[in-house]
Coordinates of C-alpha atoms in Angstrom, one line a residue:
M845 CA -71.7 -42.1 -126.3
S846 CA -70.9 -44.6 -123.5
T847 CA -71.3 -48.2 -123.1
I848 CA -71.8 -49.6 -119.5
N849 CA -70.7 -53.2 -119.0
D850 CA -72.5 -55.1 -116.2
T851 CA -69.7 -57.0 -114.5
R852 CA -70.5 -60.5 -113.5
P853 CA -68.5 -63.0 -111.5
A854 CA -67.0 -65.9 -113.4
D855 CA -69.0 -68.5 -111.7
A856 CA -72.2 -66.8 -113.2
L857 CA -70.6 -66.7 -116.6
R858 CA -69.9 -70.5 -116.4
A859 CA -73.4 -71.2 -115.1
G860 CA -74.9 -69.5 -117.9
D861 CA -72.8 -71.7 -120.4
R862 CA -73.9 -74.7 -118.6
Q863 CA -77.6 -73.8 -118.9
A864 CA -77.1 -72.9 -122.4
D865 CA -75.5 -76.5 -123.0
E866 CA -78.4 -78.1 -121.0
R867 CA -81.0 -76.4 -123.2
A868 CA -79.0 -77.5 -126.4
T869 CA -78.8 -81.0 -125.1
A870 CA -82.6 -81.0 -124.2
S871 CA -83.3 -80.1 -127.8
K872 CA -81.6 -83.1 -129.1
P873 CA -83.1 -86.3 -128.0
L874 CA -80.2 -88.6 -129.1
G875 CA -77.6 -86.2 -127.6
G876 CA -79.6 -86.2 -124.3
I877 CA -79.6 -89.9 -124.3
A878 CA -75.8 -90.0 -124.9
G879 CA -75.3 -87.6 -122.1
W880 CA -77.4 -89.5 -119.7
M881 CA -75.6 -92.7 -120.6
D882 CA -72.1 -91.2 -120.2
D883 CA -72.9 -89.6 -116.9
R884 CA -73.6 -93.1 -115.6
L885 CA -71.3 -95.4 -117.4
G886 CA -68.3 -93.2 -118.6
A887 CA -68.4 -94.6 -122.1
A888 CA -67.6 -91.4 -124.1
K889 CA -63.9 -91.9 -124.2
G890 CA -64.4 -95.4 -125.4
V891 CA -66.9 -94.7 -127.9
S892 CA -64.8 -91.8 -129.3
F893 CA -61.9 -94.1 -129.5
L894 CA -64.0 -96.7 -131.6
A895 CA -65.4 -94.1 -133.7
K896 CA -62.0 -92.7 -134.7
K897 CA -60.7 -96.0 -135.4
V898 CA -59.2 -96.4 -138.9
F899 CA -59.7 -99.6 -141.0
P900 CA -58.0 -100.4 -144.4
D901 CA -60.2 -101.1 -147.4
H902 CA -59.4 -104.2 -149.1
W903 CA -61.6 -107.0 -150.5
S904 CA -60.0 -109.7 -148.8
F905 CA -60.8 -108.1 -145.2
M906 CA -64.4 -108.9 -146.0
L907 CA -64.0 -112.7 -145.6
G908 CA -63.8 -112.1 -141.8
E909 CA -66.9 -110.0 -141.9
I910 CA -68.8 -112.9 -143.8
A911 CA -67.8 -115.2 -141.0
M912 CA -69.2 -112.7 -138.3
Y913 CA -72.3 -112.0 -140.3
S914 CA -73.1 -115.7 -141.0
M915 CA -72.6 -116.5 -137.3
I916 CA -75.1 -113.7 -136.4
V917 CA -77.5 -115.1 -138.9
C918 CA -77.1 -118.6 -137.2
L919 CA -77.8 -117.3 -133.8
L920 CA -80.8 -115.5 -134.9
T921 CA -82.4 -118.3 -136.8
G922 CA -81.4 -120.7 -134.0
A923 CA -83.3 -118.7 -131.5
F924 CA -86.5 -118.9 -133.7
L925 CA -86.1 -122.7 -134.1
T926 CA -85.7 -123.3 -130.3
F927 CA -89.3 -122.3 -129.8
W928 CA -90.7 -125.5 -131.4
F929 CA -87.8 -128.0 -131.4
V930 CA -88.3 -130.7 -128.9
P931 CA -84.8 -132.3 -127.9
S932 CA -86.0 -135.6 -127.1
A933 CA -85.7 -139.2 -128.1
S934 CA -88.9 -140.3 -126.6
Q935 CA -91.0 -142.3 -129.2
V936 CA -94.3 -141.0 -130.5
V937 CA -96.6 -141.7 -133.4
Y938 CA -96.6 -139.1 -136.1
D939 CA -100.0 -137.5 -137.0
G940 CA -98.7 -134.3 -138.7
S941 CA -99.5 -132.9 -142.2
Y942 CA -96.9 -134.6 -144.1
V943 CA -99.0 -137.7 -145.3
P944 CA -96.1 -140.2 -146.3
L945 CA -95.0 -140.4 -142.6
Q946 CA -98.2 -140.5 -141.0
G947 CA -98.8 -143.2 -138.4
V948 CA -94.8 -143.8 -138.3
T949 CA -93.3 -144.3 -135.0
M950 CA -90.4 -141.8 -134.4
S951 CA -88.7 -139.7 -131.9
D952 CA -90.2 -136.7 -130.6
A953 CA -87.1 -134.5 -132.0
Y954 CA -87.7 -135.8 -135.4
R955 CA -91.4 -135.2 -135.2
S956 CA -90.8 -131.4 -134.1
T957 CA -88.5 -130.9 -136.9
L958 CA -91.2 -132.1 -139.5
A959 CA -93.7 -129.7 -137.7
I960 CA -91.2 -126.9 -138.1
S961 CA -90.9 -127.8 -141.8
F962 CA -94.6 -128.3 -142.6
D963 CA -96.7 -126.9 -139.9
I964 CA -95.2 -123.7 -138.7
R965 CA -95.4 -120.7 -140.9
G966 CA -91.9 -119.9 -142.2
G967 CA -90.3 -122.7 -140.4
L968 CA -88.8 -124.6 -143.2
L969 CA -87.0 -121.2 -144.9
I970 CA -85.6 -120.5 -141.3
R971 CA -84.4 -124.2 -141.0
Q972 CA -82.6 -123.9 -144.5
I973 CA -81.3 -120.4 -143.8
H974 CA -80.0 -121.8 -140.3
H975 CA -78.2 -124.7 -142.1
W976 CA -76.8 -122.7 -145.1
A977 CA -75.7 -120.0 -142.9
A978 CA -73.8 -122.6 -140.6
L979 CA -72.1 -123.9 -143.9
I980 CA -71.0 -120.4 -145.1
F981 CA -70.0 -119.5 -141.7
V982 CA -67.5 -122.5 -141.5
V983 CA -66.1 -122.0 -145.1
S984 CA -65.8 -118.4 -144.5
V985 CA -63.7 -119.1 -141.2
F986 CA -61.4 -121.4 -143.1
V987 CA -60.9 -118.9 -146.1
H988 CA -60.3 -116.0 -143.6
M989 CA -57.7 -118.2 -141.9
A990 CA -56.2 -119.0 -145.2
R991 CA -56.0 -115.3 -146.0
V992 CA -54.4 -114.6 -142.7
F993 CA -51.9 -117.5 -143.2
F994 CA -50.7 -116.7 -146.6
T995 CA -50.3 -112.8 -145.9
G996 CA -48.4 -113.5 -142.7
A997 CA -51.0 -111.6 -140.5
F998 CA -50.4 -114.1 -137.6
R999 CA -47.0 -112.6 -136.7
K1000 CA -46.2 -110.6 -133.7
P1001 CA -48.4 -109.3 -131.9
R1002 CA -51.1 -111.3 -133.3
E1003 CA -50.1 -114.8 -132.4
I1004 CA -52.7 -115.2 -129.6
N1005 CA -55.3 -114.1 -132.0
W1006 CA -54.2 -116.8 -134.5
V1007 CA -54.7 -119.4 -131.6
F1008 CA -58.1 -117.9 -131.0
G1009 CA -59.0 -118.1 -134.6
T1010 CA -57.8 -121.9 -134.8
I1011 CA -59.7 -122.9 -131.8
L1012 CA -62.8 -121.0 -133.1
S1013 CA -62.6 -122.8 -136.6
M1014 CA -62.3 -126.3 -134.7
L1015 CA -65.5 -125.4 -132.5
A1016 CA -67.3 -124.4 -135.6
C1017 CA -67.0 -127.9 -137.1
I1018 CA -68.2 -129.5 -133.7
E1019 CA -70.9 -126.9 -133.5
G1020 CA -71.9 -128.0 -137.1
F1021 CA -71.7 -131.6 -136.1
A1022 CA -73.9 -131.3 -133.2
G1023 CA -76.5 -129.1 -135.1
Y1024 CA -77.1 -131.6 -138.0
S1025 CA -77.3 -134.6 -135.5
L1026 CA -80.3 -133.1 -133.7
P1027 CA -83.2 -133.9 -136.1
D1028 CA -82.6 -137.6 -135.4
D1029 CA -83.2 -138.5 -139.1
L1030 CA -81.8 -141.6 -140.7
L1031 CA -78.5 -139.5 -142.1
S1032 CA -78.0 -137.8 -138.8
G1033 CA -78.4 -140.8 -136.6
T1034 CA -76.1 -142.7 -138.8
G1035 CA -73.6 -139.7 -138.1
I1036 CA -74.1 -140.2 -134.3
R1037 CA -73.6 -144.0 -134.7
A1038 CA -70.3 -143.4 -136.5
M1039 CA -69.3 -141.2 -133.7
N1040 CA -70.2 -143.8 -131.3
G1041 CA -67.7 -146.1 -133.0
F1042 CA -65.1 -143.3 -133.1
V1043 CA -65.2 -143.0 -129.4
Q1044 CA -65.2 -146.7 -128.8
S1045 CA -61.9 -146.9 -130.7
V1046 CA -59.9 -144.9 -128.3
P1047 CA -57.6 -147.4 -126.7
V1048 CA -58.6 -148.9 -123.2
I1049 CA -61.2 -146.1 -122.1
G1050 CA -63.2 -146.1 -125.5
S1051 CA -66.1 -148.1 -124.1
Y1052 CA -66.2 -146.1 -121.0
M1053 CA -66.2 -142.9 -122.8
S1054 CA -69.1 -144.1 -124.9
Y1055 CA -71.2 -145.2 -122.0
F1056 CA -70.6 -141.7 -120.3
I1057 CA -71.6 -139.7 -123.5
F1058 CA -74.5 -141.8 -124.4
G1059 CA -75.8 -142.4 -120.8
G1060 CA -75.6 -146.2 -121.4
A1061 CA -75.7 -148.3 -124.5
F1062 CA -76.0 -146.9 -127.9
P1063 CA -78.3 -145.0 -128.9
G1064 CA -80.3 -144.3 -125.6
E1065 CA -82.3 -141.4 -125.0
A1066 CA -79.9 -138.9 -123.4
I1067 CA -77.7 -138.2 -126.4
I1068 CA -80.3 -135.9 -128.1
P1069 CA -80.9 -133.5 -125.0
R1070 CA -77.0 -133.7 -124.4
L1071 CA -76.3 -132.5 -127.9
Y1072 CA -79.0 -129.9 -127.8
S1073 CA -77.3 -128.3 -124.6
V1074 CA -74.0 -128.5 -126.4
H1075 CA -75.3 -126.9 -129.8
V1076 CA -77.4 -124.1 -128.2
L1077 CA -75.6 -123.1 -125.1
L1078 CA -72.2 -124.4 -124.4
V1079 CA -70.4 -124.2 -127.8
P1080 CA -72.2 -120.9 -128.8
A1081 CA -71.1 -119.4 -125.5
I1082 CA -67.6 -120.3 -126.3
L1083 CA -67.8 -119.1 -129.8
V1084 CA -69.1 -115.7 -129.0
G1085 CA -66.6 -115.2 -126.3
L1086 CA -63.6 -116.3 -128.7
F1087 CA -65.2 -114.1 -131.4
T1088 CA -65.5 -111.0 -129.0
A1089 CA -62.0 -111.5 -127.8
H1090 CA -60.9 -111.7 -131.6
I1091 CA -62.5 -108.4 -132.5
L1092 CA -61.1 -106.8 -129.5
L1093 CA -57.5 -107.9 -130.2
V1094 CA -57.9 -106.6 -133.7
F1095 CA -59.0 -103.1 -132.3
V1096 CA -55.9 -103.2 -129.6
H1097 CA -53.3 -104.4 -132.2
K1098 CA -54.8 -102.2 -135.2
H1099 CA -55.8 -103.7 -138.4
T1100 CA -53.0 -105.1 -140.7
Q1101 CA -52.8 -103.5 -144.2
F1102 CA -51.4 -104.6 -147.5
P1103 CA -48.0 -102.6 -148.5
G1104 CA -48.5 -99.4 -150.6
P1105 CA -47.1 -95.8 -150.7
G1106 CA -47.6 -94.0 -147.5
R1107 CA -48.3 -97.4 -145.5
T1108 CA -46.0 -98.1 -142.6
N1109 CA -45.9 -100.5 -139.5
N1110 CA -46.7 -97.3 -137.5
N1111 CA -49.9 -95.9 -139.4
V1112 CA -53.2 -97.3 -140.9
V1113 CA -54.5 -95.9 -144.1
G1114 CA -58.2 -96.3 -144.5
Y1115 CA -61.4 -95.1 -143.4
P1116 CA -62.8 -94.3 -139.7
L1117 CA -65.2 -96.6 -138.2
L1118 CA -67.9 -93.8 -138.0
P1119 CA -69.5 -93.0 -140.2
V1120 CA -67.8 -94.7 -143.3
Y1121 CA -66.9 -98.1 -142.3
I1122 CA -70.0 -98.7 -140.0
A1123 CA -72.2 -97.9 -143.0
K1124 CA -70.3 -100.1 -145.3
A1125 CA -70.3 -102.8 -142.7
G1126 CA -74.1 -102.6 -142.1
G1127 CA -74.9 -102.7 -145.9
F1128 CA -72.5 -105.5 -146.2
F1129 CA -74.4 -107.4 -143.3
F1130 CA -77.7 -107.3 -145.2
I1131 CA -76.0 -108.4 -148.5
V1132 CA -74.7 -111.4 -146.8
F1133 CA -78.2 -112.1 -145.1
G1134 CA -80.0 -111.5 -148.3
V1135 CA -77.6 -114.0 -150.3
I1136 CA -78.1 -116.5 -147.6
A1137 CA -81.9 -116.3 -147.9
L1138 CA -82.0 -116.5 -151.4
I1139 CA -79.9 -119.6 -151.5
S1140 CA -82.1 -121.0 -148.9
A1141 CA -85.3 -120.3 -150.7
V1142 CA -84.3 -121.8 -154.0
V1143 CA -81.8 -124.6 -152.9
T1144 CA -83.2 -127.6 -150.8
I1145 CA -80.6 -128.7 -148.1
N1146 CA -81.1 -131.5 -145.4
P1147 CA -84.5 -132.7 -146.7
I1148 CA -85.2 -135.0 -143.5
W1149 CA -88.5 -136.0 -144.5
A1150 CA -86.9 -137.9 -147.5
Y1151 CA -84.7 -139.9 -145.1
G1152 CA -87.2 -141.1 -142.5
P1153 CA -86.8 -141.4 -138.6
Y1154 CA -83.6 -143.1 -137.6
D1155 CA -83.4 -146.8 -137.4
P1156 CA -80.1 -148.6 -136.2
S1157 CA -80.9 -151.7 -138.4
P1158 CA -80.8 -150.3 -142.0
V1159 CA -77.3 -150.0 -143.7
T1160 CA -77.3 -146.4 -145.0
A1161 CA -74.8 -146.8 -148.0
G1162 CA -73.9 -143.6 -149.6
S1163 CA -74.4 -141.2 -146.7
Q1164 CA -71.9 -138.5 -146.5
P1165 CA -71.0 -136.0 -143.5
D1166 CA -71.1 -132.2 -144.3
W1167 CA -68.1 -131.0 -146.3
Y1168 CA -66.1 -129.7 -143.3
M1169 CA -66.1 -133.0 -141.7
G1170 CA -65.5 -135.0 -145.0
F1171 CA -61.6 -134.9 -144.4
A1172 CA -61.8 -136.9 -141.2
D1173 CA -64.0 -139.7 -143.0
G1174 CA -61.6 -139.7 -145.8
A1175 CA -58.8 -140.4 -143.2
L1176 CA -60.8 -143.3 -142.0
R1177 CA -61.4 -144.8 -145.3
L1178 CA -57.7 -144.5 -146.2
L1179 CA -56.2 -146.1 -143.1
P1180 CA -55.4 -149.9 -143.7
G1181 CA -57.0 -152.5 -141.9
F1182 CA -53.8 -154.2 -140.6
L1183 CA -53.4 -151.4 -138.2
E1184 CA -55.8 -153.1 -135.9
F1185 CA -54.1 -155.7 -133.6
T1186 CA -54.7 -157.1 -130.1
T1187 CA -52.3 -157.2 -127.2
F1188 CA -52.8 -158.1 -123.3
G1189 CA -56.5 -158.8 -124.2
F1190 CA -57.1 -155.4 -125.5
T1191 CA -58.1 -154.6 -129.1
W1192 CA -56.1 -151.5 -130.6
S1193 CA -58.0 -150.0 -133.4
M1194 CA -55.4 -148.0 -134.9
N1195 CA -57.2 -148.2 -138.2
I1196 CA -59.8 -146.0 -136.6
F1197 CA -58.6 -144.1 -133.9
P1198 CA -56.0 -141.9 -135.5
G1199 CA -58.3 -140.8 -138.4
S1200 CA -61.3 -140.1 -136.2
I1201 CA -60.4 -138.8 -132.6
L1202 CA -56.5 -138.0 -133.0
L1203 CA -56.6 -136.2 -136.3
L1204 CA -58.6 -133.3 -135.3
P1205 CA -56.4 -132.1 -132.3
V1206 CA -53.3 -132.9 -134.1
M1207 CA -54.3 -131.0 -137.3
W1208 CA -55.7 -128.0 -135.3
G1209 CA -52.5 -128.0 -133.0
I1210 CA -50.1 -127.7 -135.7
I1211 CA -52.2 -125.0 -137.3
G1212 CA -52.2 -123.0 -134.0
A1213 CA -48.5 -123.6 -133.4
Y1214 CA -47.2 -122.5 -136.7
P1215 CA -46.6 -118.7 -135.9
F1216 CA -44.3 -119.8 -133.1
V1217 CA -42.5 -122.2 -135.1
E1218 CA -42.0 -119.5 -137.9
S1219 CA -41.0 -116.9 -135.4
W1220 CA -38.5 -119.3 -134.1
V1221 CA -36.9 -120.0 -137.5
T1222 CA -36.7 -116.7 -138.4
G1223 CA -35.5 -115.1 -135.2
D1224 CA -37.9 -112.3 -136.0
K1225 CA -39.2 -110.6 -132.8
R1226 CA -40.4 -107.2 -134.4
E1227 CA -44.0 -106.3 -134.6
H1228 CA -45.5 -106.6 -138.0
H1229 CA -48.6 -104.6 -139.3
L1230 CA -47.8 -104.7 -143.1
L1231 CA -49.0 -107.8 -144.8
D1232 CA -46.8 -110.0 -147.1
R1233 CA -47.6 -110.7 -150.7
P1234 CA -47.7 -114.6 -150.8
R1235 CA -45.1 -114.7 -153.4
N1236 CA -42.7 -112.9 -151.2
A1237 CA -42.9 -115.7 -148.7
P1238 CA -42.6 -118.8 -151.2
T1239 CA -41.9 -121.4 -148.3
R1240 CA -44.8 -120.5 -146.1
T1241 CA -47.2 -120.3 -149.3
A1242 CA -45.9 -123.5 -150.4
I1243 CA -46.5 -125.1 -147.0
G1244 CA -49.9 -123.8 -147.0
I1245 CA -50.7 -125.2 -150.4
A1246 CA -49.2 -128.6 -149.4
G1247 CA -51.5 -128.6 -146.4
I1248 CA -54.4 -127.7 -148.6
T1249 CA -53.4 -130.6 -150.9
M1250 CA -53.6 -133.0 -148.1
Y1251 CA -56.9 -131.8 -147.0
V1252 CA -58.5 -132.1 -150.6
V1253 CA -57.1 -135.7 -150.9
L1254 CA -58.7 -136.7 -147.6
F1255 CA -62.0 -134.9 -148.8
F1256 CA -62.1 -136.9 -152.2
A1257 CA -61.4 -140.0 -150.0
A1258 CA -64.5 -139.6 -148.3
G1259 CA -66.6 -140.2 -151.4
N1260 CA -64.5 -143.2 -152.7
D1261 CA -67.5 -145.5 -152.9
L1262 CA -69.8 -142.9 -154.7
M1263 CA -66.7 -142.3 -157.2
A1264 CA -66.5 -146.0 -157.8
I1265 CA -70.3 -146.4 -158.4
K1266 CA -70.6 -143.3 -160.7
L1267 CA -67.4 -143.9 -162.8
H1268 CA -67.6 -147.6 -162.7
L1269 CA -64.2 -148.0 -161.2
S1270 CA -62.8 -150.4 -158.5
I1271 CA -63.1 -148.8 -155.1
N1272 CA -59.7 -150.8 -154.1
D1273 CA -57.9 -148.9 -156.9
I1274 CA -59.3 -145.6 -156.1
T1275 CA -58.3 -146.1 -152.3
Q1276 CA -54.8 -147.2 -153.2
T1277 CA -54.4 -144.2 -155.6
L1278 CA -55.6 -141.7 -152.8
R1279 CA -53.1 -143.3 -150.4
V1280 CA -50.3 -142.7 -152.6
L1281 CA -51.4 -139.1 -153.5
F1282 CA -51.7 -138.5 -149.6
F1283 CA -47.9 -138.9 -149.2
V1284 CA -46.9 -137.8 -152.8
G1285 CA -49.3 -135.1 -153.6
P1286 CA -48.3 -132.5 -150.9
P1287 CA -44.4 -132.5 -151.7
I1288 CA -45.3 -132.1 -155.5
A1289 CA -47.7 -129.2 -154.7
F1290 CA -45.0 -127.7 -152.3
W1291 CA -42.2 -127.7 -154.9
I1292 CA -44.7 -126.4 -157.8
T1293 CA -45.9 -123.6 -155.7
K1294 CA -42.5 -122.5 -154.4
R1295 CA -41.2 -122.5 -158.1
I1296 CA -44.1 -120.4 -159.0
C1297 CA -43.5 -117.9 -156.2
L1298 CA -40.1 -117.7 -157.0
S1299 CA -40.7 -117.1 -160.8
L1300 CA -43.1 -114.3 -159.8
Q1301 CA -40.4 -112.6 -157.6
R1302 CA -38.0 -112.7 -160.3
A1303 CA -40.6 -111.3 -162.8
D1304 CA -41.3 -108.4 -160.2
R1305 CA -37.5 -108.0 -160.1
Q1306 CA -37.2 -107.6 -163.8
K1307 CA -40.3 -105.2 -164.0
V1308 CA -38.6 -102.9 -161.4
L1309 CA -35.3 -102.8 -163.0
H1310 CA -36.3 -102.7 -166.6
G1311 CA -39.9 -101.4 -166.6
R1312 CA -43.2 -102.8 -167.8
E1313 CA -43.7 -104.4 -171.2
T1314 CA -45.6 -101.8 -173.5
G1315 CA -46.4 -104.2 -176.4
T1316 CA -44.3 -101.6 -178.6
I1317 CA -41.7 -103.3 -180.8
W1318 CA -38.8 -101.2 -182.5
R1319 CA -37.0 -102.5 -185.5
H1320 CA -33.4 -101.2 -185.8
A1321 CA -31.7 -100.6 -189.1
D1322 CA -29.7 -103.7 -188.7
G1323 CA -32.9 -105.9 -188.5
R1324 CA -32.8 -106.4 -184.7
F1325 CA -36.0 -105.9 -183.0
E1326 CA -36.3 -104.7 -179.2
E1327 CA -39.5 -104.0 -177.2
I1328 CA -40.2 -100.7 -175.6
H1329 CA -40.4 -100.9 -171.8
A1330 CA -42.0 -98.1 -169.8
P1331 CA -40.6 -97.1 -166.3
L1332 CA -42.9 -97.8 -163.4
T1333 CA -44.3 -95.1 -161.3
P1334 CA -42.9 -94.8 -157.7
D1335 CA -46.6 -96.0 -156.7
E1336 CA -46.4 -99.0 -158.8
R1337 CA -42.6 -99.8 -157.9
W1338 CA -43.2 -99.6 -154.0
P1339 CA -45.2 -102.7 -153.5
L1340 CA -42.6 -104.7 -155.6
V1341 CA -39.5 -103.5 -153.7
Q1342 CA -40.7 -102.8 -150.0
H1343 CA -40.4 -106.4 -148.7
E1344 CA -37.7 -107.8 -146.8
S1345 CA -35.6 -111.1 -148.1
P1346 CA -34.0 -112.6 -145.0
E1347 CA -30.8 -114.7 -145.7
P1348 CA -30.5 -118.1 -144.2
L1349 CA -28.7 -118.2 -140.7
Q1350 CA -25.2 -119.2 -140.6
L1351 CA -24.0 -122.2 -138.4
S1352 CA -22.7 -121.2 -135.1
A1353 CA -19.4 -122.9 -133.7
A1354 CA -20.1 -126.1 -131.9
K1355 CA -17.3 -125.2 -129.2
D1356 CA -16.0 -122.1 -127.9
E1357 CA -12.4 -120.7 -127.8
N1358 CA -11.6 -123.0 -124.9
G1359 CA -12.9 -126.1 -126.6
V1360 CA -16.0 -126.5 -124.4
D1361 CA -19.1 -127.7 -126.1
S1362 CA -21.7 -124.8 -126.6
P1363 CA -25.0 -125.8 -124.8
V1364 CA -27.1 -124.3 -127.6
A1365 CA -24.9 -125.6 -130.6
R1366 CA -27.4 -128.4 -131.3
K1367 CA -30.5 -126.1 -131.2
E1368 CA -28.8 -123.4 -133.2
R1369 CA -27.9 -126.3 -135.9
L1370 CA -31.4 -127.4 -136.1
R1371 CA -32.8 -123.8 -136.5
A1372 CA -30.0 -123.0 -139.2
K1373 CA -31.2 -126.1 -141.1
F1374 CA -34.9 -124.9 -140.9
S1375 CA -33.6 -121.3 -141.9
N1376 CA -31.8 -122.7 -145.0
F1377 CA -35.0 -124.6 -145.8
Y1378 CA -36.8 -121.4 -145.8
F1379 CA -34.7 -118.9 -147.3
K1380 CA -31.8 -120.6 -149.4
D1381 CA -33.7 -119.8 -152.6
R1382 CA -34.3 -116.2 -151.7
V1383 CA -34.8 -113.7 -154.5
A1384 CA -33.6 -110.2 -153.1
P1385 CA -35.6 -107.1 -154.2
P1386 CA -33.7 -104.8 -156.2
T1387 CA -31.5 -102.3 -154.2
P1388 CA -31.6 -98.3 -154.9
S1389 CA -28.0 -98.7 -156.4
E1390 CA -29.2 -101.4 -158.7
L1391 CA -32.3 -99.5 -159.8
E1392 CA -30.4 -96.4 -160.4
A1393 CA -27.6 -98.5 -162.6
A1394 CA -30.5 -100.2 -164.4
H1395 CA -32.1 -96.6 -165.2
H1396 CA -28.7 -95.2 -166.3
A1397 CA -28.2 -98.2 -168.6
H1398 CA -31.7 -97.8 -170.1
D1399 CA -31.2 -94.1 -170.5
D1400 CA -28.0 -94.6 -172.5
H1401 CA -29.7 -97.3 -174.7
G1402 CA -33.1 -95.3 -174.9
A1403 CA -35.0 -98.6 -174.1
I1404 CA -37.4 -97.0 -171.7
A1405 CA -40.1 -95.0 -173.2
A1406 CA -43.9 -95.2 -172.8
P1407 CA -46.1 -95.5 -175.8
G1408 CA -46.9 -91.8 -175.7
D1409 CA -43.7 -90.4 -174.6
H1410 CA -42.6 -88.8 -177.7
E1411 CA -39.6 -87.0 -176.2
A1412 CA -38.3 -90.4 -175.2
I1413 CA -39.1 -91.8 -178.6
E1414 CA -37.0 -89.1 -180.3
A1415 CA -34.2 -89.7 -178.0
V1416 CA -34.1 -93.2 -179.1
E1417 CA -34.2 -92.2 -182.7
A1418 CA -31.4 -89.8 -182.1
T1419 CA -29.2 -92.6 -181.0
G1420 CA -29.6 -94.2 -184.3
A1421 CA -27.5 -91.3 -186.2
G1422 CA -30.9 -90.1 -187.9
Q1423 CA -31.6 -93.5 -189.4
E1424 CA -35.2 -94.4 -189.9
R1425 CA -36.7 -97.2 -187.8
E1426 CA -40.0 -99.0 -188.4
T1427 CA -42.3 -99.9 -185.4
I1428 CA -44.3 -102.6 -185.0
K1429 CA -47.1 -102.0 -182.5
A1430 CA -48.5 -105.1 -180.8
D1431 CA -52.5 -105.6 -180.8
K1432 CA -52.8 -104.7 -177.2
Q1433 CA -50.7 -102.2 -175.5
H1434 CA -50.5 -102.4 -171.8
D1435 CA -51.0 -99.1 -169.8

């Protein structure tokens, strides 16, 4: 029996393969669309790169996702509201369905907001979702920044991303202020009036800036349309651009991860973007959206119909800004009045200008510059992809808590009038107390936080060297008691010993061998002082030799034994020359 093979040229073979591939692709609609797009855009390599991108899994990483999802909710609901909102300060007579305000003269912006709330199906719910999503967006951005700061995720190569995040958080506050000022109700109008006073407090050019912003004397009719353009066009475009750049840099630099076995600066341990992470992220988006919708449905926020239209004549005592602008209002209330003075015919309102206009760029400037300051102090120019435990960077953690303490004092100062009314206290006493706390509170918080971090470091060191407490107490024949400690597993020990503990920099010589002054001596002395401030109280992690010596010592004394380790317990009993020992077991044994 013979078999005859018909020979075909190689081109014919490849043509058949191509025809088979085309038939297979045609039978799969999604594959056909993907192939068509790749032929024209060449996106297959980029999509493949993104699909294989690995993301670590930790609950704190969801904070940034909450910020992204709440911003998306703001954009979606904001697009809905633009269909009916009228950004105009023109005066009209209200004839809508809200009876208490019928026949009242108001701006067209306020009238359209009432119409959205009472006459548009689902309008009030969308308004509330928009407002709640904005608040959650701002708070999630700040909490995400705190996570990045306390874990050292801003270090090289992520300094630029930290600056982007800093600018994004400042713009989020500005966007929120512009948004709640648009309805032109009594509360938002009071906020715009306060803004006008802040702008006028700028030395020399304040009045000119106010005329430029408001298009003439306050209140004018230009501010609402201008705020609307800023709120729906200018700031959102910058926010989306910064957010996109922020996410792209995360992909470029790869995601940071907490220390653990198998995790190094050169790898990422986690899940790929497709299909695992994208499924989890999609589900989490709907969870965030659902929680925001639930809160909006059951908790009223910004009931503008209860405030009425804006009228410059009433004194709106008790009005408060949204929480994220409360610190600026508190700074205004704490500044003493004697800071206002007159020279050369000009009034210098230093009791208003520093807390209203100057505070924002100074505060965010310090936050944005911190990574570069720490890099200069430590002299560390390496790339860092592993995060720090906050306790292992005690000075940085203490600085962050001191800043938060300062913010909290300013925030409480924004409600000094309400606290005085509700608690029946003197507003002057409350203000004086908060002024003292503004200067005394942060150093106290710094000292306490640093002491706690150093204590936790020492506790970790003791746990590594002597094992974890088991709750089992042994009584010796001579009446002594000792607790049995269980050795840590390598996986448990690794996060406690992997961190670095830099030593303070040493002062360099001010003169060289020829007696010539060093041109960098002064800068190096300053850097050494900062380095000593950062690292003088360092607690070094145990070295392998210390760990081995501690284990030998415990083996000799039989002090390390797990609660269920019978062989180790027998070894302990053998060292006692066969004498019986009573054991007292604690109520709770730690696994």
